[in-house]
Amino acid sequence: MLKFLFIFFMLLISPLFEMQNRKNNLDLVVDSDMTFEQALRGTKAPKEILDSLVLIDVYYYSFDQKMHKGQLVVHKDLKDEILEIFEMVKILKYPIAKVIPIVKYNWSDEKSMLDNNTSSFNYRTISGTNRLSLHARGRAIDINPFLNPVVYEDGKIIPRGAKYDIKRIGTLHPRHPLVLEFKHLGWRWGGDFQSYKDYHHFDKEK
Ligand SMILES: [Zn+2]
């Protein structure tokens, strides 16, 4: 009898859950919804690298305080750690502007940074050198690059027009819980680089 009442009760209130689900779906802002092929279109990466990559969906609050869905192309070995980081991003409500595979910016790191876009895989060299970046293997991620720019020793800042101000929400600094969590997982933070500071950059070589 009790069991019957319980089922009856659940049937009675189930439309409420349904309504809540529908509301959550309506509130979700989709920043990126590509297929794996679309996310890699036009890249010059060799097949062995392409075979090691995966496309993952990530969820985060953006600066509009709404839940957004974005996508990242990462090395398959780092998928779980990235998803763990994004769990923390949600719990902290650390705002991320957008997360869109860089193909949307015609593989231009500069355009992606200017748009404050968070991204990982890009088959490219390290800016100002001819060495392949860890981004070329999906083993690096750049977070809110306009708020967390590259600052050179001579004071030059990339992307142009950006400022590094740790008082602004979404800005990373040495004691930020996300920075600490990345390091705990064995990642390197560009904010610790000696010659210049790359505040948006995290990577893990192995
Ligand atoms: Zn980077």
PDB file of C-alpha atoms and ligand atoms in Angstrom:
ATOM      1  CA  MET A   1       0.000   0.000   0.000  1.00  0.00           C
ATOM      2  CA  LEU A   2       2.764   2.407   1.017  1.00  0.00           C
ATOM      3  CA  LYS A   3       4.679   1.546  -2.125  1.00  0.00           C
ATOM      4  CA  PHE A   4       1.591   2.231  -4.199  1.00  0.00           C
ATOM      5  CA  LEU A   5       1.096   5.603  -2.528  1.00  0.00           C
ATOM      6  CA  PHE A   6       4.721   6.489  -3.159  1.00  0.00           C
ATOM      7  CA  ILE A   7       4.450   5.670  -6.870  1.00  0.00           C
ATOM      8  CA  PHE A   8       1.203   7.622  -7.079  1.00  0.00           C
ATOM      9  CA  PHE A   9       2.856  10.587  -5.371  1.00  0.00           C
ATOM     10  CA  MET A  10       5.854  10.462  -7.736  1.00  0.00           C
ATOM     11  CA  LEU A  11       3.535  10.333 -10.753  1.00  0.00           C
ATOM     12  CA  LEU A  12       1.719  13.342  -9.378  1.00  0.00           C
ATOM     13  CA  ILE A  13       4.840  15.480  -8.986  1.00  0.00           C
ATOM     14  CA  SER A  14       6.770  14.242 -12.048  1.00  0.00           C
ATOM     15  CA  PRO A  15       5.486  17.088 -14.273  1.00  0.00           C
ATOM     16  CA  LEU A  16       7.263  19.458 -11.890  1.00  0.00           C
ATOM     17  CA  PHE A  17      10.617  17.774 -12.571  1.00  0.00           C
ATOM     18  CA  GLU A  18       9.836  17.854 -16.250  1.00  0.00           C
ATOM     19  CA  MET A  19       9.164  21.596 -16.070  1.00  0.00           C
ATOM     20  CA  GLN A  20      12.395  22.200 -14.153  1.00  0.00           C
ATOM     21  CA  ASN A  21      14.370  20.210 -16.748  1.00  0.00           C
ATOM     22  CA  ARG A  22      12.815  22.158 -19.556  1.00  0.00           C
ATOM     23  CA  LYS A  23      13.612  25.434 -17.821  1.00  0.00           C
ATOM     24  CA  ASN A  24      17.263  24.382 -17.340  1.00  0.00           C
ATOM     25  CA  ASN A  25      17.517  23.468 -21.015  1.00  0.00           C
ATOM     26  CA  LEU A  26      16.038  26.789 -22.034  1.00  0.00           C
ATOM     27  CA  ASP A  27      18.549  28.614 -19.841  1.00  0.00           C
ATOM     28  CA  LEU A  28      21.526  26.798 -21.363  1.00  0.00           C
ATOM     29  CA  VAL A  29      23.478  28.993 -23.772  1.00  0.00           C
ATOM     30  CA  VAL A  30      25.210  26.919 -26.453  1.00  0.00           C
ATOM     31  CA  ASP A  31      28.520  28.519 -27.447  1.00  0.00           C
ATOM     32  CA  SER A  32      29.705  25.592 -29.529  1.00  0.00           C
ATOM     33  CA  ASP A  33      28.039  22.541 -31.042  1.00  0.00           C
ATOM     34  CA  MET A  34      30.434  21.131 -33.652  1.00  0.00           C
ATOM     35  CA  THR A  35      31.189  17.629 -34.826  1.00  0.00           C
ATOM     36  CA  PHE A  36      34.754  16.314 -34.433  1.00  0.00           C
ATOM     37  CA  GLU A  37      35.310  16.782 -38.196  1.00  0.00           C
ATOM     38  CA  GLN A  38      34.078  20.395 -38.079  1.00  0.00           C
ATOM     39  CA  ALA A  39      36.309  21.170 -35.097  1.00  0.00           C
ATOM     40  CA  LEU A  40      39.412  20.003 -37.011  1.00  0.00           C
ATOM     41  CA  ARG A  41      38.583  21.305 -40.487  1.00  0.00           C
ATOM     42  CA  GLY A  42      41.611  22.843 -42.223  1.00  0.00           C
ATOM     43  CA  THR A  43      44.191  21.950 -39.562  1.00  0.00           C
ATOM     44  CA  LYS A  44      47.668  21.022 -40.812  1.00  0.00           C
ATOM     45  CA  ALA A  45      48.262  18.514 -38.018  1.00  0.00           C
ATOM     46  CA  PRO A  46      49.578  15.071 -39.079  1.00  0.00           C
ATOM     47  CA  LYS A  47      47.391  11.974 -38.761  1.00  0.00           C
ATOM     48  CA  GLU A  48      49.182  10.598 -35.682  1.00  0.00           C
ATOM     49  CA  ILE A  49      48.232  13.755 -33.776  1.00  0.00           C
ATOM     50  CA  LEU A  50      44.654  13.819 -35.088  1.00  0.00           C
ATOM     51  CA  ASP A  51      44.237  10.211 -33.947  1.00  0.00           C
ATOM     52  CA  SER A  52      45.151  11.190 -30.371  1.00  0.00           C
ATOM     53  CA  LEU A  53      42.566  13.979 -30.059  1.00  0.00           C
ATOM     54  CA  VAL A  54      39.004  13.998 -28.718  1.00  0.00           C
ATOM     55  CA  LEU A  55      36.247  16.613 -28.750  1.00  0.00           C
ATOM     56  CA  ILE A  56      34.609  17.148 -25.362  1.00  0.00           C
ATOM     57  CA  ASP A  57      31.602  19.139 -24.197  1.00  0.00           C
ATOM     58  CA  VAL A  58      32.226  21.420 -21.215  1.00  0.00           C
ATOM     59  CA  TYR A  59      29.774  23.402 -19.070  1.00  0.00           C
ATOM     60  CA  TYR A  60      30.505  26.674 -17.263  1.00  0.00           C
ATOM     61  CA  TYR A  61      28.931  29.914 -16.071  1.00  0.00           C
ATOM     62  CA  SER A  62      29.834  32.790 -18.321  1.00  0.00           C
ATOM     63  CA  PHE A  63      29.895  36.488 -17.450  1.00  0.00           C
ATOM     64  CA  ASP A  64      26.127  36.663 -18.014  1.00  0.00           C
ATOM     65  CA  GLN A  65      25.849  34.230 -15.044  1.00  0.00           C
ATOM     66  CA  LYS A  66      24.043  31.729 -17.264  1.00  0.00           C
ATOM     67  CA  MET A  67      25.148  28.153 -17.797  1.00  0.00           C
ATOM     68  CA  HIS A  68      26.919  27.760 -21.155  1.00  0.00           C
ATOM     69  CA  LYS A  69      27.941  24.728 -23.145  1.00  0.00           C
ATOM     70  CA  GLY A  70      31.224  24.884 -25.033  1.00  0.00           C
ATOM     71  CA  GLN A  71      33.629  22.421 -26.615  1.00  0.00           C
ATOM     72  CA  LEU A  72      37.344  21.668 -26.437  1.00  0.00           C
ATOM     73  CA  VAL A  73      39.647  19.570 -28.604  1.00  0.00           C
ATOM     74  CA  VAL A  74      42.184  17.927 -26.277  1.00  0.00           C
ATOM     75  CA  HIS A  75      44.599  14.994 -26.139  1.00  0.00           C
ATOM     76  CA  LYS A  76      42.593  11.951 -25.108  1.00  0.00           C
ATOM     77  CA  ASP A  77      44.882  11.247 -22.120  1.00  0.00           C
ATOM     78  CA  LEU A  78      43.985  14.651 -20.612  1.00  0.00           C
ATOM     79  CA  LYS A  79      40.225  14.444 -21.128  1.00  0.00           C
ATOM     80  CA  ASP A  80      39.405  13.311 -17.573  1.00  0.00           C
ATOM     81  CA  GLU A  81      41.598  15.954 -15.955  1.00  0.00           C
ATOM     82  CA  ILE A  82      40.052  18.708 -18.065  1.00  0.00           C
ATOM     83  CA  LEU A  83      36.553  17.524 -17.140  1.00  0.00           C
ATOM     84  CA  GLU A  84      37.599  17.533 -13.486  1.00  0.00           C
ATOM     85  CA  ILE A  85      38.848  21.118 -13.852  1.00  0.00           C
ATOM     86  CA  PHE A  86      35.517  22.130 -15.390  1.00  0.00           C
ATOM     87  CA  GLU A  87      33.666  20.535 -12.459  1.00  0.00           C
ATOM     88  CA  MET A  88      35.640  22.880 -10.228  1.00  0.00           C
ATOM     89  CA  VAL A  89      34.944  25.798 -12.580  1.00  0.00           C
ATOM     90  CA  LYS A  90      31.216  25.177 -12.041  1.00  0.00           C
ATOM     91  CA  ILE A  91      31.452  24.762  -8.264  1.00  0.00           C
ATOM     92  CA  LEU A  92      33.514  27.952  -7.923  1.00  0.00           C
ATOM     93  CA  LYS A  93      31.296  29.730 -10.446  1.00  0.00           C
ATOM     94  CA  TYR A  94      34.533  30.940 -11.966  1.00  0.00           C
ATOM     95  CA  PRO A  95      33.272  32.751 -15.077  1.00  0.00           C
ATOM     96  CA  ILE A  96      34.603  31.637 -18.452  1.00  0.00           C
ATOM     97  CA  ALA A  97      33.606  33.842 -21.373  1.00  0.00           C
ATOM     98  CA  LYS A  98      33.330  31.095 -24.027  1.00  0.00           C
ATOM     99  CA  VAL A  99      34.932  27.793 -25.035  1.00  0.00           C
ATOM    100  CA  ILE A 100      34.972  27.310 -28.808  1.00  0.00           C
ATOM    101  CA  PRO A 101      37.376  25.219 -30.935  1.00  0.00           C
ATOM    102  CA  ILE A 102      39.817  27.618 -32.577  1.00  0.00           C
ATOM    103  CA  VAL A 103      38.760  26.589 -36.105  1.00  0.00           C
ATOM    104  CA  LYS A 104      36.056  29.228 -35.586  1.00  0.00           C
ATOM    105  CA  TYR A 105      38.835  31.848 -35.649  1.00  0.00           C
ATOM    106  CA  ASN A 106      40.488  30.311 -38.749  1.00  0.00           C
ATOM    107  CA  TRP A 107      43.167  28.848 -36.452  1.00  0.00           C
ATOM    108  CA  SER A 108      44.262  32.373 -35.450  1.00  0.00           C
ATOM    109  CA  ASP A 109      45.446  32.350 -31.854  1.00  0.00           C
ATOM    110  CA  GLU A 110      45.420  36.149 -31.862  1.00  0.00           C
ATOM    111  CA  LYS A 111      41.760  36.406 -32.895  1.00  0.00           C
ATOM    112  CA  SER A 112      40.763  33.795 -30.329  1.00  0.00           C
ATOM    113  CA  MET A 113      42.658  35.649 -27.566  1.00  0.00           C
ATOM    114  CA  LEU A 114      41.135  38.997 -28.525  1.00  0.00           C
ATOM    115  CA  ASP A 115      37.700  37.377 -28.213  1.00  0.00           C
ATOM    116  CA  ASN A 116      38.627  36.085 -24.722  1.00  0.00           C
ATOM    117  CA  ASN A 117      37.999  32.543 -26.007  1.00  0.00           C
ATOM    118  CA  THR A 118      39.180  29.529 -24.037  1.00  0.00           C
ATOM    119  CA  SER A 119      40.721  26.815 -26.233  1.00  0.00           C
ATOM    120  CA  SER A 120      43.177  23.948 -26.338  1.00  0.00           C
ATOM    121  CA  PHE A 121      44.253  22.217 -29.573  1.00  0.00           C
ATOM    122  CA  ASN A 122      45.837  24.356 -32.279  1.00  0.00           C
ATOM    123  CA  TYR A 123      48.576  23.011 -34.580  1.00  0.00           C
ATOM    124  CA  ARG A 124      50.934  25.964 -34.227  1.00  0.00           C
ATOM    125  CA  THR A 125      54.377  27.033 -33.033  1.00  0.00           C
ATOM    126  CA  ILE A 126      55.091  28.920 -29.812  1.00  0.00           C
ATOM    127  CA  SER A 127      54.556  32.621 -30.521  1.00  0.00           C
ATOM    128  CA  GLY A 128      57.821  34.209 -31.682  1.00  0.00           C
ATOM    129  CA  THR A 129      59.630  30.849 -32.186  1.00  0.00           C
ATOM    130  CA  ASN A 130      59.611  27.922 -34.636  1.00  0.00           C
ATOM    131  CA  ARG A 131      59.112  25.296 -31.933  1.00  0.00           C
ATOM    132  CA  LEU A 132      55.807  23.388 -31.869  1.00  0.00           C
ATOM    133  CA  SER A 133      53.603  24.445 -28.977  1.00  0.00           C
ATOM    134  CA  LEU A 134      52.023  21.875 -26.647  1.00  0.00           C
ATOM    135  CA  HIS A 135      48.747  23.224 -28.061  1.00  0.00           C
ATOM    136  CA  ALA A 136      49.749  21.404 -31.257  1.00  0.00           C
ATOM    137  CA  ARG A 137      49.183  18.102 -29.433  1.00  0.00           C
ATOM    138  CA  GLY A 138      46.155  19.210 -27.424  1.00  0.00           C
ATOM    139  CA  ARG A 139      48.279  19.187 -24.269  1.00  0.00           C
ATOM    140  CA  ALA A 140      47.754  22.850 -23.329  1.00  0.00           C
ATOM    141  CA  ILE A 141      44.750  25.032 -22.546  1.00  0.00           C
ATOM    142  CA  ASP A 142      44.363  28.820 -22.544  1.00  0.00           C
ATOM    143  CA  ILE A 143      41.719  30.225 -20.186  1.00  0.00           C
ATOM    144  CA  ASN A 144      40.093  33.673 -20.572  1.00  0.00           C
ATOM    145  CA  PRO A 145      43.146  34.951 -22.506  1.00  0.00           C
ATOM    146  CA  PHE A 146      42.010  38.569 -22.713  1.00  0.00           C
ATOM    147  CA  LEU A 147      41.775  38.775 -18.911  1.00  0.00           C
ATOM    148  CA  ASN A 148      44.884  36.640 -18.435  1.00  0.00           C
ATOM    149  CA  PRO A 149      47.240  37.946 -21.122  1.00  0.00           C
ATOM    150  CA  VAL A 150      50.887  37.302 -21.927  1.00  0.00           C
ATOM    151  CA  VAL A 151      53.107  39.914 -20.264  1.00  0.00           C
ATOM    152  CA  TYR A 152      56.680  40.238 -21.568  1.00  0.00           C
ATOM    153  CA  GLU A 153      59.622  41.527 -19.557  1.00  0.00           C
ATOM    154  CA  ASP A 154      59.624  44.806 -21.473  1.00  0.00           C
ATOM    155  CA  GLY A 155      55.993  45.352 -20.503  1.00  0.00           C
ATOM    156  CA  LYS A 156      54.525  44.401 -23.893  1.00  0.00           C
ATOM    157  CA  ILE A 157      51.168  42.673 -23.561  1.00  0.00           C
ATOM    158  CA  ILE A 158      49.474  40.166 -25.899  1.00  0.00           C
ATOM    159  CA  PRO A 159      46.678  40.268 -27.010  1.00  0.00           C
ATOM    160  CA  ARG A 160      46.851  43.980 -27.708  1.00  0.00           C
ATOM    161  CA  GLY A 161      44.607  46.128 -25.560  1.00  0.00           C
ATOM    162  CA  ALA A 162      44.555  43.583 -22.718  1.00  0.00           C
ATOM    163  CA  LYS A 163      45.492  44.366 -19.116  1.00  0.00           C
ATOM    164  CA  TYR A 164      46.383  42.028 -16.280  1.00  0.00           C
ATOM    165  CA  ASP A 165      44.452  43.026 -13.180  1.00  0.00           C
ATOM    166  CA  ILE A 166      43.896  40.341 -10.544  1.00  0.00           C
ATOM    167  CA  LYS A 167      41.038  42.332  -9.034  1.00  0.00           C
ATOM    168  CA  ARG A 168      38.918  41.645 -12.106  1.00  0.00           C
ATOM    169  CA  ILE A 169      36.690  38.589 -11.909  1.00  0.00           C
ATOM    170  CA  GLY A 170      37.867  35.754 -14.175  1.00  0.00           C
ATOM    171  CA  THR A 171      41.531  36.682 -13.707  1.00  0.00           C
ATOM    172  CA  LEU A 172      43.966  34.006 -12.552  1.00  0.00           C
ATOM    173  CA  HIS A 173      46.736  34.578  -9.995  1.00  0.00           C
ATOM    174  CA  PRO A 174      49.200  32.418  -8.015  1.00  0.00           C
ATOM    175  CA  ARG A 175      46.762  31.630  -5.195  1.00  0.00           C
ATOM    176  CA  HIS A 176      43.690  31.113  -7.367  1.00  0.00           C
ATOM    177  CA  PRO A 177      42.063  27.716  -6.621  1.00  0.00           C
ATOM    178  CA  LEU A 178      42.040  26.775 -10.331  1.00  0.00           C
ATOM    179  CA  VAL A 179      45.765  27.449 -10.626  1.00  0.00           C
ATOM    180  CA  LEU A 180      46.358  25.349  -7.497  1.00  0.00           C
ATOM    181  CA  GLU A 181      44.175  22.534  -8.844  1.00  0.00           C
ATOM    182  CA  PHE A 182      45.956  22.438 -12.208  1.00  0.00           C
ATOM    183  CA  LYS A 183      49.300  22.230 -10.401  1.00  0.00           C
ATOM    184  CA  HIS A 184      47.958  19.532  -8.104  1.00  0.00           C
ATOM    185  CA  LEU A 185      47.159  17.508 -11.243  1.00  0.00           C
ATOM    186  CA  GLY A 186      50.736  17.987 -12.471  1.00  0.00           C
ATOM    187  CA  TRP A 187      50.145  20.803 -14.968  1.00  0.00           C
ATOM    188  CA  ARG A 188      52.453  23.765 -15.507  1.00  0.00           C
ATOM    189  CA  TRP A 189      51.084  27.314 -15.270  1.00  0.00           C
ATOM    190  CA  GLY A 190      52.373  30.038 -17.603  1.00  0.00           C
ATOM    191  CA  GLY A 191      52.147  32.522 -14.725  1.00  0.00           C
ATOM    192  CA  ASP A 192      55.210  30.753 -13.284  1.00  0.00           C
ATOM    193  CA  PHE A 193      57.328  31.158 -16.445  1.00  0.00           C
ATOM    194  CA  GLN A 194      60.620  32.987 -15.799  1.00  0.00           C
ATOM    195  CA  SER A 195      61.257  35.108 -18.879  1.00  0.00           C
ATOM    196  CA  TYR A 196      57.678  36.183 -19.557  1.00  0.00           C
ATOM    197  CA  LYS A 197      54.294  35.505 -17.946  1.00  0.00           C
ATOM    198  CA  ASP A 198      51.600  33.602 -19.853  1.00  0.00           C
ATOM    199  CA  TYR A 199      48.766  33.924 -17.362  1.00  0.00           C
ATOM    200  CA  HIS A 200      46.120  32.116 -19.444  1.00  0.00           C
ATOM    201  CA  HIS A 201      48.259  29.096 -20.270  1.00  0.00           C
ATOM    202  CA  PHE A 202      48.388  25.635 -18.649  1.00  0.00           C
ATOM    203  CA  ASP A 203      50.112  22.583 -20.116  1.00  0.00           C
ATOM    204  CA  LYS A 204      51.072  19.011 -19.340  1.00  0.00           C
ATOM    205  CA  GLU A 205      53.705  17.453 -21.524  1.00  0.00           C
ATOM    206  CA  LYS A 206      53.370  13.820 -20.359  1.00  0.00           C
TER     207      LYS A 206
HETATM  208 ZN    ZN B   1      48.696  28.527 -24.356  1.00  0.00          ZN
END
